[in-house]
Amino acid sequence: MLDATDLRILRALQRDPEGSVESIGRAAGLSHTPCWRRIRRMQAEGVIGDRRYRINERAVGLLVTVLTMVKLGRQDEDSLEAFEQAANAMPEIMECYLVTGRYDFVLTILTRDTESFETLVKTKLSRLPHVAELNSTVVLRKSKSGSPLPL
């Protein structure tokens, strides 16, 4: 269970993920060693994941973001699991959500351009296990992303 001090550490880490343990500790009201122990505990518990750099997708030529809603032909556990495993193996799929409602999954996909997305649909997406329907929306502009969690 997280206490108020853990939440202060998490807020500080969200503000400055590359901050030193000393600076995170100061923000949380702790000295180095107790702060370090709490960070390590939260890493071991899975509260804090691995650190990664956020790369600007446009800067590396991934100019088109597409949200694709997927309806499967069957919704049994094996079908859902087979689709999820295959989708998660595709590097173009950044996020894969199992959802309620008309569709079974929502995917966030990054590609170079619309032609690349068309090829992806024809050669990979439509061939994923149990796909019955795909409905895609091209994102025109991202106005918010990667926000800190509301702790």
PDB file of N, CA, C and O in Angstrom, residues 51-120:
ATOM      1  N   ARG A  51      12.643   2.755 -16.851  1.00  0.00           N
ATOM      2  CA  ARG A  51      12.793   4.118 -17.376  1.00  0.00           C
ATOM      3  C   ARG A  51      13.083   4.030 -18.872  1.00  0.00           C
ATOM      4  O   ARG A  51      13.938   3.260 -19.294  1.00  0.00           O
ATOM      5  N   ARG A  52      12.377   4.851 -19.624  1.00  0.00           N
ATOM      6  CA  ARG A  52      12.581   4.892 -21.061  1.00  0.00           C
ATOM      7  C   ARG A  52      12.581   6.334 -21.516  1.00  0.00           C
ATOM      8  O   ARG A  52      11.897   7.172 -20.954  1.00  0.00           O
ATOM      9  N   TYR A  53      13.316   6.588 -22.590  1.00  0.00           N
ATOM     10  CA  TYR A  53      13.292   7.917 -23.179  1.00  0.00           C
ATOM     11  C   TYR A  53      12.085   8.023 -24.085  1.00  0.00           C
ATOM     12  O   TYR A  53      11.738   7.087 -24.795  1.00  0.00           O
ATOM     13  N   ARG A  54      11.434   9.171 -24.051  1.00  0.00           N
ATOM     14  CA  ARG A  54      10.322   9.444 -24.958  1.00  0.00           C
ATOM     15  C   ARG A  54      10.904  10.061 -26.212  1.00  0.00           C
ATOM     16  O   ARG A  54      11.507  11.119 -26.164  1.00  0.00           O
ATOM     17  N   ILE A  55      10.734   9.380 -27.321  1.00  0.00           N
ATOM     18  CA  ILE A  55      11.274   9.841 -28.599  1.00  0.00           C
ATOM     19  C   ILE A  55      10.139  10.474 -29.388  1.00  0.00           C
ATOM     20  O   ILE A  55       9.041   9.925 -29.469  1.00  0.00           O
ATOM     21  N   ASN A  56      10.397  11.623 -29.958  1.00  0.00           N
ATOM     22  CA  ASN A  56       9.408  12.314 -30.773  1.00  0.00           C
ATOM     23  C   ASN A  56       9.193  11.506 -32.050  1.00  0.00           C
ATOM     24  O   ASN A  56      10.097  11.398 -32.885  1.00  0.00           O
ATOM     25  N   GLU A  57       8.002  10.934 -32.201  1.00  0.00           N
ATOM     26  CA  GLU A  57       7.730  10.065 -33.347  1.00  0.00           C
ATOM     27  C   GLU A  57       7.863  10.789 -34.683  1.00  0.00           C
ATOM     28  O   GLU A  57       8.332  10.234 -35.666  1.00  0.00           O
ATOM     29  N   ARG A  58       7.478  12.054 -34.721  1.00  0.00           N
ATOM     30  CA  ARG A  58       7.593  12.823 -35.968  1.00  0.00           C
ATOM     31  C   ARG A  58       9.052  13.021 -36.367  1.00  0.00           C
ATOM     32  O   ARG A  58       9.392  12.997 -37.541  1.00  0.00           O
ATOM     33  N   ALA A  59       9.914  13.196 -35.374  1.00  0.00           N
ATOM     34  CA  ALA A  59      11.337  13.419 -35.647  1.00  0.00           C
ATOM     35  C   ALA A  59      11.999  12.195 -36.269  1.00  0.00           C
ATOM     36  O   ALA A  59      13.026  12.325 -36.934  1.00  0.00           O
ATOM     37  N   VAL A  60      11.430  11.017 -36.061  1.00  0.00           N
ATOM     38  CA  VAL A  60      11.998   9.792 -36.637  1.00  0.00           C
ATOM     39  C   VAL A  60      11.167   9.274 -37.812  1.00  0.00           C
ATOM     40  O   VAL A  60      11.278   8.124 -38.212  1.00  0.00           O
ATOM     41  N   GLY A  61      10.295  10.132 -38.349  1.00  0.00           N
ATOM     42  CA  GLY A  61       9.573   9.790 -39.570  1.00  0.00           C
ATOM     43  C   GLY A  61       8.272   9.046 -39.400  1.00  0.00           C
ATOM     44  O   GLY A  61       7.692   8.581 -40.384  1.00  0.00           O
ATOM     45  N   LEU A  62       7.794   8.907 -38.188  1.00  0.00           N
ATOM     46  CA  LEU A  62       6.491   8.264 -37.959  1.00  0.00           C
ATOM     47  C   LEU A  62       5.446   9.369 -37.878  1.00  0.00           C
ATOM     48  O   LEU A  62       5.158   9.897 -36.811  1.00  0.00           O
ATOM     49  N   LEU A  63       4.908   9.735 -39.026  1.00  0.00           N
ATOM     50  CA  LEU A  63       4.087  10.933 -39.151  1.00  0.00           C
ATOM     51  C   LEU A  63       2.601  10.701 -38.974  1.00  0.00           C
ATOM     52  O   LEU A  63       1.846  11.645 -38.775  1.00  0.00           O
ATOM     53  N   VAL A  64       2.143   9.449 -39.065  1.00  0.00           N
ATOM     54  CA  VAL A  64       0.706   9.172 -39.026  1.00  0.00           C
ATOM     55  C   VAL A  64       0.369   8.301 -37.815  1.00  0.00           C
ATOM     56  O   VAL A  64       0.937   7.217 -37.635  1.00  0.00           O
ATOM     57  N   THR A  65      -0.545   8.803 -36.994  1.00  0.00           N
ATOM     58  CA  THR A  65      -1.083   8.037 -35.873  1.00  0.00           C
ATOM     59  C   THR A  65      -2.502   7.637 -36.241  1.00  0.00           C
ATOM     60  O   THR A  65      -3.294   8.468 -36.690  1.00  0.00           O
ATOM     61  N   VAL A  66      -2.814   6.359 -36.043  1.00  0.00           N
ATOM     62  CA  VAL A  66      -4.135   5.844 -36.386  1.00  0.00           C
ATOM     63  C   VAL A  66      -4.703   5.118 -35.173  1.00  0.00           C
ATOM     64  O   VAL A  66      -4.005   4.347 -34.520  1.00  0.00           O
ATOM     65  N   LEU A  67      -5.964   5.384 -34.878  1.00  0.00           N
ATOM     66  CA  LEU A  67      -6.702   4.629 -33.862  1.00  0.00           C
ATOM     67  C   LEU A  67      -7.551   3.617 -34.615  1.00  0.00           C
ATOM     68  O   LEU A  67      -8.372   3.997 -35.459  1.00  0.00           O
ATOM     69  N   THR A  68      -7.348   2.353 -34.338  1.00  0.00           N
ATOM     70  CA  THR A  68      -8.084   1.301 -35.039  1.00  0.00           C
ATOM     71  C   THR A  68      -8.907   0.507 -34.036  1.00  0.00           C
ATOM     72  O   THR A  68      -8.371  -0.015 -33.059  1.00  0.00           O
ATOM     73  N   MET A  69     -10.209   0.454 -34.300  1.00  0.00           N
ATOM     74  CA  MET A  69     -11.113  -0.341 -33.489  1.00  0.00           C
ATOM     75  C   MET A  69     -11.277  -1.700 -34.171  1.00  0.00           C
ATOM     76  O   MET A  69     -11.464  -1.764 -35.384  1.00  0.00           O
ATOM     77  N   VAL A  70     -11.194  -2.758 -33.381  1.00  0.00           N
ATOM     78  CA  VAL A  70     -11.213  -4.108 -33.922  1.00  0.00           C
ATOM     79  C   VAL A  70     -12.358  -4.892 -33.298  1.00  0.00           C
ATOM     80  O   VAL A  70     -12.495  -4.933 -32.075  1.00  0.00           O
ATOM     81  N   LYS A  71     -13.156  -5.508 -34.158  1.00  0.00           N
ATOM     82  CA  LYS A  71     -14.202  -6.424 -33.707  1.00  0.00           C
ATOM     83  C   LYS A  71     -13.772  -7.821 -34.130  1.00  0.00           C
ATOM     84  O   LYS A  71     -13.405  -8.044 -35.278  1.00  0.00           O
ATOM     85  N   LEU A  72     -13.797  -8.732 -33.188  1.00  0.00           N
ATOM     86  CA  LEU A  72     -13.435 -10.115 -33.482  1.00  0.00           C
ATOM     87  C   LEU A  72     -14.678 -10.917 -33.849  1.00  0.00           C
ATOM     88  O   LEU A  72     -15.792 -10.567 -33.459  1.00  0.00           O
ATOM     89  N   GLY A  73     -14.461 -12.003 -34.571  1.00  0.00           N
ATOM     90  CA  GLY A  73     -15.562 -12.889 -34.936  1.00  0.00           C
ATOM     91  C   GLY A  73     -16.082 -13.676 -33.747  1.00  0.00           C
ATOM     92  O   GLY A  73     -17.254 -14.061 -33.711  1.00  0.00           O
ATOM     93  N   ARG A  74     -15.196 -13.919 -32.788  1.00  0.00           N
ATOM     94  CA  ARG A  74     -15.577 -14.627 -31.558  1.00  0.00           C
ATOM     95  C   ARG A  74     -14.960 -13.892 -30.381  1.00  0.00           C
ATOM     96  O   ARG A  74     -13.867 -13.334 -30.504  1.00  0.00           O
ATOM     97  N   GLN A  75     -15.647 -13.922 -29.240  1.00  0.00           N
ATOM     98  CA  GLN A  75     -15.150 -13.226 -28.064  1.00  0.00           C
ATOM     99  C   GLN A  75     -14.811 -14.180 -26.921  1.00  0.00           C
ATOM    100  O   GLN A  75     -14.784 -13.778 -25.774  1.00  0.00           O
ATOM    101  N   ASP A  76     -14.549 -15.443 -27.240  1.00  0.00           N
ATOM    102  CA  ASP A  76     -14.178 -16.366 -26.171  1.00  0.00           C
ATOM    103  C   ASP A  76     -12.745 -16.076 -25.723  1.00  0.00           C
ATOM    104  O   ASP A  76     -11.988 -15.372 -26.395  1.00  0.00           O
ATOM    105  N   GLU A  77     -12.385 -16.610 -24.597  1.00  0.00           N
ATOM    106  CA  GLU A  77     -11.089 -16.305 -23.989  1.00  0.00           C
ATOM    107  C   GLU A  77      -9.919 -16.637 -24.911  1.00  0.00           C
ATOM    108  O   GLU A  77      -8.980 -15.856 -25.035  1.00  0.00           O
ATOM    109  N   ASP A  78      -9.970 -17.777 -25.586  1.00  0.00           N
ATOM    110  CA  ASP A  78      -8.869 -18.165 -26.475  1.00  0.00           C
ATOM    111  C   ASP A  78      -8.729 -17.202 -27.649  1.00  0.00           C
ATOM    112  O   ASP A  78      -7.615 -16.845 -28.040  1.00  0.00           O
ATOM    113  N   SER A  79      -9.846 -16.761 -28.215  1.00  0.00           N
ATOM    114  CA  SER A  79      -9.804 -15.826 -29.350  1.00  0.00           C
ATOM    115  C   SER A  79      -9.249 -14.474 -28.929  1.00  0.00           C
ATOM    116  O   SER A  79      -8.419 -13.885 -29.633  1.00  0.00           O
ATOM    117  N   LEU A  80      -9.714 -13.975 -27.787  1.00  0.00           N
ATOM    118  CA  LEU A  80      -9.217 -12.699 -27.281  1.00  0.00           C
ATOM    119  C   LEU A  80      -7.715 -12.774 -27.012  1.00  0.00           C
ATOM    120  O   LEU A  80      -6.965 -11.874 -27.376  1.00  0.00           O
ATOM    121  N   GLU A  81      -7.278 -13.849 -26.403  1.00  0.00           N
ATOM    122  CA  GLU A  81      -5.861 -14.024 -26.073  1.00  0.00           C
ATOM    123  C   GLU A  81      -5.016 -14.152 -27.346  1.00  0.00           C
ATOM    124  O   GLU A  81      -3.946 -13.561 -27.443  1.00  0.00           O
ATOM    125  N   ALA A  82      -5.493 -14.904 -28.332  1.00  0.00           N
ATOM    126  CA  ALA A  82      -4.739 -15.080 -29.581  1.00  0.00           C
ATOM    127  C   ALA A  82      -4.573 -13.743 -30.297  1.00  0.00           C
ATOM    128  O   ALA A  82      -3.484 -13.411 -30.777  1.00  0.00           O
ATOM    129  N   PHE A  83      -5.656 -12.966 -30.362  1.00  0.00           N
ATOM    130  CA  PHE A  83      -5.556 -11.655 -31.009  1.00  0.00           C
ATOM    131  C   PHE A  83      -4.583 -10.761 -30.248  1.00  0.00           C
ATOM    132  O   PHE A  83      -3.706 -10.125 -30.841  1.00  0.00           O
ATOM    133  N   GLU A  84      -4.736 -10.711 -28.951  1.00  0.00           N
ATOM    134  CA  GLU A  84      -3.905  -9.829 -28.126  1.00  0.00           C
ATOM    135  C   GLU A  84      -2.419 -10.159 -28.267  1.00  0.00           C
ATOM    136  O   GLU A  84      -1.592  -9.266 -28.429  1.00  0.00           O
ATOM    137  N   GLN A  85      -2.080 -11.426 -28.241  1.00  0.00           N
ATOM    138  CA  GLN A  85      -0.674 -11.824 -28.384  1.00  0.00           C
ATOM    139  C   GLN A  85      -0.127 -11.427 -29.750  1.00  0.00           C
ATOM    140  O   GLN A  85       0.988 -10.908 -29.850  1.00  0.00           O
ATOM    141  N   ALA A  86      -0.901 -11.649 -30.808  1.00  0.00           N
ATOM    142  CA  ALA A  86      -0.442 -11.306 -32.154  1.00  0.00           C
ATOM    143  C   ALA A  86      -0.312  -9.793 -32.317  1.00  0.00           C
ATOM    144  O   ALA A  86       0.662  -9.300 -32.894  1.00  0.00           O
ATOM    145  N   ALA A  87      -1.266  -9.041 -31.801  1.00  0.00           N
ATOM    146  CA  ALA A  87      -1.215  -7.576 -31.892  1.00  0.00           C
ATOM    147  C   ALA A  87      -0.035  -7.028 -31.106  1.00  0.00           C
ATOM    148  O   ALA A  87       0.681  -6.132 -31.580  1.00  0.00           O
ATOM    149  N   ASN A  88       0.194  -7.558 -29.922  1.00  0.00           N
ATOM    150  CA  ASN A  88       1.300  -7.080 -29.084  1.00  0.00           C
ATOM    151  C   ASN A  88       2.662  -7.359 -29.709  1.00  0.00           C
ATOM    152  O   ASN A  88       3.643  -6.695 -29.373  1.00  0.00           O
ATOM    153  N   ALA A  89       2.737  -8.312 -30.625  1.00  0.00           N
ATOM    154  CA  ALA A  89       4.005  -8.643 -31.291  1.00  0.00           C
ATOM    155  C   ALA A  89       4.314  -7.702 -32.450  1.00  0.00           C
ATOM    156  O   ALA A  89       5.439  -7.708 -32.960  1.00  0.00           O
ATOM    157  N   MET A  90       3.358  -6.881 -32.855  1.00  0.00           N
ATOM    158  CA  MET A  90       3.564  -5.975 -33.994  1.00  0.00           C
ATOM    159  C   MET A  90       4.178  -4.656 -33.514  1.00  0.00           C
ATOM    160  O   MET A  90       3.569  -3.949 -32.713  1.00  0.00           O
ATOM    161  N   PRO A  91       5.355  -4.290 -34.009  1.00  0.00           N
ATOM    162  CA  PRO A  91       6.004  -3.063 -33.533  1.00  0.00           C
ATOM    163  C   PRO A  91       5.238  -1.788 -33.892  1.00  0.00           C
ATOM    164  O   PRO A  91       5.391  -0.772 -33.214  1.00  0.00           O
ATOM    165  N   GLU A  92       4.412  -1.815 -34.923  1.00  0.00           N
ATOM    166  CA  GLU A  92       3.658  -0.624 -35.318  1.00  0.00           C
ATOM    167  C   GLU A  92       2.545  -0.289 -34.323  1.00  0.00           C
ATOM    168  O   GLU A  92       2.075   0.834 -34.268  1.00  0.00           O
ATOM    169  N   ILE A  93       2.114  -1.281 -33.565  1.00  0.00           N
ATOM    170  CA  ILE A  93       1.041  -1.082 -32.585  1.00  0.00           C
ATOM    171  C   ILE A  93       1.669  -0.607 -31.282  1.00  0.00           C
ATOM    172  O   ILE A  93       2.406  -1.341 -30.625  1.00  0.00           O
ATOM    173  N   MET A  94       1.381   0.640 -30.932  1.00  0.00           N
ATOM    174  CA  MET A  94       1.955   1.238 -29.735  1.00  0.00           C
ATOM    175  C   MET A  94       1.162   0.879 -28.487  1.00  0.00           C
ATOM    176  O   MET A  94       1.724   0.739 -27.404  1.00  0.00           O
ATOM    177  N   GLU A  95      -0.160   0.781 -28.641  1.00  0.00           N
ATOM    178  CA  GLU A  95      -1.040   0.461 -27.509  1.00  0.00           C
ATOM    179  C   GLU A  95      -2.127  -0.474 -28.000  1.00  0.00           C
ATOM    180  O   GLU A  95      -2.601  -0.346 -29.129  1.00  0.00           O
ATOM    181  N   CYS A  96      -2.519  -1.393 -27.131  1.00  0.00           N
ATOM    182  CA  CYS A  96      -3.578  -2.341 -27.438  1.00  0.00           C
ATOM    183  C   CYS A  96      -4.474  -2.442 -26.210  1.00  0.00           C
ATOM    184  O   CYS A  96      -4.020  -2.854 -25.149  1.00  0.00           O
ATOM    185  N   TYR A  97      -5.729  -2.016 -26.369  1.00  0.00           N
ATOM    186  CA  TYR A  97      -6.675  -2.010 -25.252  1.00  0.00           C
ATOM    187  C   TYR A  97      -7.808  -2.989 -25.522  1.00  0.00           C
ATOM    188  O   TYR A  97      -8.428  -2.940 -26.588  1.00  0.00           O
ATOM    189  N   LEU A  98      -8.108  -3.847 -24.576  1.00  0.00           N
ATOM    190  CA  LEU A  98      -9.330  -4.645 -24.596  1.00  0.00           C
ATOM    191  C   LEU A  98     -10.413  -3.748 -24.026  1.00  0.00           C
ATOM    192  O   LEU A  98     -10.244  -3.196 -22.928  1.00  0.00           O
ATOM    193  N   VAL A  99     -11.515  -3.558 -24.772  1.00  0.00           N
ATOM    194  CA  VAL A  99     -12.525  -2.579 -24.375  1.00  0.00           C
ATOM    195  C   VAL A  99     -13.918  -3.193 -24.361  1.00  0.00           C
ATOM    196  O   VAL A  99     -14.131  -4.294 -24.864  1.00  0.00           O
ATOM    197  N   THR A 100     -14.849  -2.452 -23.792  1.00  0.00           N
ATOM    198  CA  THR A 100     -16.253  -2.846 -23.829  1.00  0.00           C
ATOM    199  C   THR A 100     -16.939  -2.083 -24.960  1.00  0.00           C
ATOM    200  O   THR A 100     -16.390  -1.134 -25.496  1.00  0.00           O
ATOM    201  N   GLY A 101     -18.138  -2.510 -25.300  1.00  0.00           N
ATOM    202  CA  GLY A 101     -18.904  -1.808 -26.321  1.00  0.00           C
ATOM    203  C   GLY A 101     -18.919  -2.573 -27.631  1.00  0.00           C
ATOM    204  O   GLY A 101     -18.726  -3.782 -27.680  1.00  0.00           O
ATOM    205  N   ARG A 102     -19.101  -1.845 -28.712  1.00  0.00           N
ATOM    206  CA  ARG A 102     -19.253  -2.450 -30.035  1.00  0.00           C
ATOM    207  C   ARG A 102     -17.994  -3.186 -30.482  1.00  0.00           C
ATOM    208  O   ARG A 102     -18.047  -4.200 -31.164  1.00  0.00           O
ATOM    209  N   TYR A 103     -16.832  -2.649 -30.130  1.00  0.00           N
ATOM    210  CA  TYR A 103     -15.569  -3.248 -30.551  1.00  0.00           C
ATOM    211  C   TYR A 103     -14.923  -3.980 -29.385  1.00  0.00           C
ATOM    212  O   TYR A 103     -15.238  -3.740 -28.223  1.00  0.00           O
ATOM    213  N   ASP A 104     -14.001  -4.864 -29.724  1.00  0.00           N
ATOM    214  CA  ASP A 104     -13.314  -5.660 -28.705  1.00  0.00           C
ATOM    215  C   ASP A 104     -11.967  -5.062 -28.317  1.00  0.00           C
ATOM    216  O   ASP A 104     -11.537  -5.190 -27.171  1.00  0.00           O
ATOM    217  N   PHE A 105     -11.299  -4.433 -29.276  1.00  0.00           N
ATOM    218  CA  PHE A 105      -9.982  -3.845 -29.023  1.00  0.00           C
ATOM    219  C   PHE A 105      -9.889  -2.477 -29.675  1.00  0.00           C
ATOM    220  O   PHE A 105     -10.502  -2.228 -30.714  1.00  0.00           O
ATOM    221  N   VAL A 106      -9.085  -1.602 -29.076  1.00  0.00           N
ATOM    222  CA  VAL A 106      -8.693  -0.345 -29.692  1.00  0.00           C
ATOM    223  C   VAL A 106      -7.169  -0.353 -29.747  1.00  0.00           C
ATOM    224  O   VAL A 106      -6.501  -0.617 -28.742  1.00  0.00           O
ATOM    225  N   LEU A 107      -6.632  -0.067 -30.932  1.00  0.00           N
ATOM    226  CA  LEU A 107      -5.189  -0.053 -31.154  1.00  0.00           C
ATOM    227  C   LEU A 107      -4.728   1.361 -31.484  1.00  0.00           C
ATOM    228  O   LEU A 107      -5.412   2.082 -32.210  1.00  0.00           O
ATOM    229  N   THR A 108      -3.583   1.743 -30.974  1.00  0.00           N
ATOM    230  CA  THR A 108      -2.919   2.968 -31.405  1.00  0.00           C
ATOM    231  C   THR A 108      -1.743   2.532 -32.262  1.00  0.00           C
ATOM    232  O   THR A 108      -0.883   1.768 -31.814  1.00  0.00           O
ATOM    233  N   ILE A 109      -1.722   3.019 -33.502  1.00  0.00           N
ATOM    234  CA  ILE A 109      -0.745   2.572 -34.493  1.00  0.00           C
ATOM    235  C   ILE A 109       0.034   3.778 -35.010  1.00  0.00           C
ATOM    236  O   ILE A 109      -0.545   4.833 -35.270  1.00  0.00           O
ATOM    237  N   LEU A 110       1.350   3.614 -35.174  1.00  0.00           N
ATOM    238  CA  LEU A 110       2.193   4.655 -35.780  1.00  0.00           C
ATOM    239  C   LEU A 110       2.770   4.122 -37.089  1.00  0.00           C
ATOM    240  O   LEU A 110       3.291   3.003 -37.134  1.00  0.00           O
ATOM    241  N   THR A 111       2.665   4.948 -38.150  1.00  0.00           N
ATOM    242  CA  THR A 111       3.269   4.601 -39.440  1.00  0.00           C
ATOM    243  C   THR A 111       3.892   5.842 -40.070  1.00  0.00           C
ATOM    244  O   THR A 111       3.644   6.963 -39.629  1.00  0.00           O
ATOM    245  N   ARG A 112       4.664   5.616 -41.130  1.00  0.00           N
ATOM    246  CA  ARG A 112       5.319   6.721 -41.832  1.00  0.00           C
ATOM    247  C   ARG A 112       4.306   7.604 -42.556  1.00  0.00           C
ATOM    248  O   ARG A 112       4.422   8.816 -42.559  1.00  0.00           O
ATOM    249  N   ASP A 113       3.335   6.978 -43.204  1.00  0.00           N
ATOM    250  CA  ASP A 113       2.383   7.722 -44.027  1.00  0.00           C
ATOM    251  C   ASP A 113       1.144   6.860 -44.243  1.00  0.00           C
ATOM    252  O   ASP A 113       1.081   5.723 -43.775  1.00  0.00           O
ATOM    253  N   THR A 114       0.155   7.396 -44.958  1.00  0.00           N
ATOM    254  CA  THR A 114      -1.091   6.646 -45.163  1.00  0.00           C
ATOM    255  C   THR A 114      -0.872   5.419 -46.049  1.00  0.00           C
ATOM    256  O   THR A 114      -1.540   4.400 -45.873  1.00  0.00           O
ATOM    257  N   GLU A 115       0.077   5.493 -46.959  1.00  0.00           N
ATOM    258  CA  GLU A 115       0.374   4.329 -47.800  1.00  0.00           C
ATOM    259  C   GLU A 115       0.927   3.180 -46.945  1.00  0.00           C
ATOM    260  O   GLU A 115       0.576   2.023 -47.156  1.00  0.00           O
ATOM    261  N   SER A 116       1.779   3.517 -45.997  1.00  0.00           N
ATOM    262  CA  SER A 116       2.311   2.493 -45.080  1.00  0.00           C
ATOM    263  C   SER A 116       1.189   1.882 -44.253  1.00  0.00           C
ATOM    264  O   SER A 116       1.179   0.671 -44.006  1.00  0.00           O
ATOM    265  N   PHE A 117       0.248   2.725 -43.824  1.00  0.00           N
ATOM    266  CA  PHE A 117      -0.875   2.192 -43.057  1.00  0.00           C
ATOM    267  C   PHE A 117      -1.728   1.277 -43.925  1.00  0.00           C
ATOM    268  O   PHE A 117      -2.157   0.211 -43.480  1.00  0.00           O
ATOM    269  N   GLU A 118      -1.970   1.660 -45.172  1.00  0.00           N
ATOM    270  CA  GLU A 118      -2.744   0.805 -46.080  1.00  0.00           C
ATOM    271  C   GLU A 118      -2.083  -0.563 -46.231  1.00  0.00           C
ATOM    272  O   GLU A 118      -2.745  -1.603 -46.148  1.00  0.00           O
ATOM    273  N   THR A 119      -0.783  -0.565 -46.412  1.00  0.00           N
ATOM    274  CA  THR A 119      -0.045  -1.829 -46.524  1.00  0.00           C
ATOM    275  C   THR A 119      -0.167  -2.640 -45.238  1.00  0.00           C
ATOM    276  O   THR A 119      -0.367  -3.860 -45.286  1.00  0.00           O
ATOM    277  N   LEU A 120      -0.067  -1.972 -44.119  1.00  0.00           N
ATOM    278  CA  LEU A 120      -0.197  -2.644 -42.825  1.00  0.00           C
ATOM    279  C   LEU A 120      -1.567  -3.303 -42.683  1.00  0.00           C
ATOM    280  O   LEU A 120      -1.674  -4.449 -42.230  1.00  0.00           O
TER     281      LEU A 120
END
